[in-house]
Every structure is written in C-alpha cells, then in structure tokens.
XYZ file of C-alpha atoms in Angstrom:
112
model
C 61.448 129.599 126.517
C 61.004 126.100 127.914
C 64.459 124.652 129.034
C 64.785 121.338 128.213
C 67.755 118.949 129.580
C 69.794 119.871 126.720
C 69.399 123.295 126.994
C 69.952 123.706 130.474
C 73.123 121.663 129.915
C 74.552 124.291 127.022
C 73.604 127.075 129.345
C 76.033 125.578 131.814
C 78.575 125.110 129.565
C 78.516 128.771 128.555
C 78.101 129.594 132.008
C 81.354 128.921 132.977
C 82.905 130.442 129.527
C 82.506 130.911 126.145
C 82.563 127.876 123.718
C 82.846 126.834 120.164
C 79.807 124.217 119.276
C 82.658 121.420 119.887
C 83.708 122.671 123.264
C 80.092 122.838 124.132
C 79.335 119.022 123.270
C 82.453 117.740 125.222
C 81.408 120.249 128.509
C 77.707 118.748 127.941
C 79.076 115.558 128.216
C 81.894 115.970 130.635
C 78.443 117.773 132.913
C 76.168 114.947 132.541
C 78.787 112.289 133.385
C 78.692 111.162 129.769
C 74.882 110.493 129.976
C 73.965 113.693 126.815
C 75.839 113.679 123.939
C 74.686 116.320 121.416
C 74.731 115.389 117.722
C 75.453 119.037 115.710
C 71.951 119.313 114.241
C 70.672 119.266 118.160
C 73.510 120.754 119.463
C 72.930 124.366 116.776
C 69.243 124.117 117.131
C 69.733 124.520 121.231
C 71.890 127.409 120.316
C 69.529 128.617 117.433
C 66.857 128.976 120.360
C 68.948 130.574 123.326
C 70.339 133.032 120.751
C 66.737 133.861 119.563
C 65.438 133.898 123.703
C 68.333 136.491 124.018
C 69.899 133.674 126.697
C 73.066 133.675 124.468
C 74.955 135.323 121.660
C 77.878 134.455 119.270
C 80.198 136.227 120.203
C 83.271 135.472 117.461
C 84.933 133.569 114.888
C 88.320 132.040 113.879
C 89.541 130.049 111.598
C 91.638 127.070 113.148
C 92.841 123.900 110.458
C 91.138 125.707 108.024
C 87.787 125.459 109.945
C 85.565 128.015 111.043
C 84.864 128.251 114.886
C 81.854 130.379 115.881
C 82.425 131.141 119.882
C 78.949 131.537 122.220
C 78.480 133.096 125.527
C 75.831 134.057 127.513
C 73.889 136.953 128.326
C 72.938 138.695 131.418
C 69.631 137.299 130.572
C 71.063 133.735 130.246
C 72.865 134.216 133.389
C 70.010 135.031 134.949
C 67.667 131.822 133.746
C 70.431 129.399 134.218
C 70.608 130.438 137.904
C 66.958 130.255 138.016
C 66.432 127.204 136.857
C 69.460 125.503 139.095
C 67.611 127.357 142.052
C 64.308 125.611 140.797
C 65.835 121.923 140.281
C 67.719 122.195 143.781
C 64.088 123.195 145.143
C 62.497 120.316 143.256
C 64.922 117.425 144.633
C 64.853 118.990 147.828
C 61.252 118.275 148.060
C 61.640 114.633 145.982
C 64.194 113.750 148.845
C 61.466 114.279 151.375
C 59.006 112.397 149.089
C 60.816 108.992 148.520
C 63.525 109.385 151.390
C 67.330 108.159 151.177
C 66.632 104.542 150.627
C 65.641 105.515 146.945
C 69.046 105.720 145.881
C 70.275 103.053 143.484
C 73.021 100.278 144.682
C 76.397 100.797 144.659
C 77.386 100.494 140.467
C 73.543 99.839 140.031
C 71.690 101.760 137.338
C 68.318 103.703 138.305
C-alpha cells in the first residue's frame, strides 16, 4: 500500500491508541499543527484502505448520544509500516538537510 500524508497521519493517530473516526480527525490535526483536516468521506476511505492492507482493524462499537462510535487500532503489521515509514522520512530529511543546508528554513512567522 502506498502511504500517502493522510494515511501516515491516521497511522499515527492509532499508533498511540485506539480512536473513533472523530478522535482520529482531531489527533490528525492536533499532529500536523492544524495543516490536514480530514473531511469523513477521506477520513473512512484512509481507514477503508489500512483495514483492507491489514495495517488496522475496528476493533469496537458504542453507542454514545445515541450515535454509533466504531473504535480502530492498529495491527502488528501497522505498527510495523508506521515505524518504517517514520524511519524512512527521518532518513529522507536527513539527507534534504545536507542538500539545501540550515539557511533553507523559513523566517521567523514566515510561511514556506
């Protein structure tokens, strides 16, 4: 499965414990410094595709205000590619660092 920004975000948010799809949007957001905010039709097909990669699984339901909540964690698996993938970003601006050097960095309050 490709991980996309979005995914790699929700795989974060389950790392750290399991979530209901509105818990997931606010860690996505609180993790990106308010930069991704998931709409539900992105934010279940993300899900939709880690569940069918075997990355994560629902793993229960309540009711709360008459609402249905539907709880997702990870899997070994998922634990496994979200570690991979921070390893491989880390590794990538490592070497972007060395590229364009510390002067790349944007101003004080300035905006890449």
């Amino acid at each position: 499965m490709r991980i996309t920004e979005q995914s790699y975000l929700v795989l974060l948010a389950l790392a750290e414990e399991p979530r209901h799809g509105y818990a997931i949007v606010q860690a996505v957001r609180d993790l990106s410094d308010g930069e991704v905010r998931l709409g539900a039709g992105t934010l279940y097909g993300v899900l939709d595709r880690l569940v069918a990669a075997g990355w994560a699984e629902a793993s229960g339901e309540e009711v709360v205000d008459g609402r249905l909540r539907r709880y997702y964690r990870l899997t070994g698996a998922g634990r496994e590619a979200v570690a991979a993938y921070t390893d491989r970003l880390a590794a990538l601006a490592r070497r972007a660092r060395r590229v364009v050097g510390p002067a790349a960095r944007p101003a004080s309050g300035g905006a890449w």
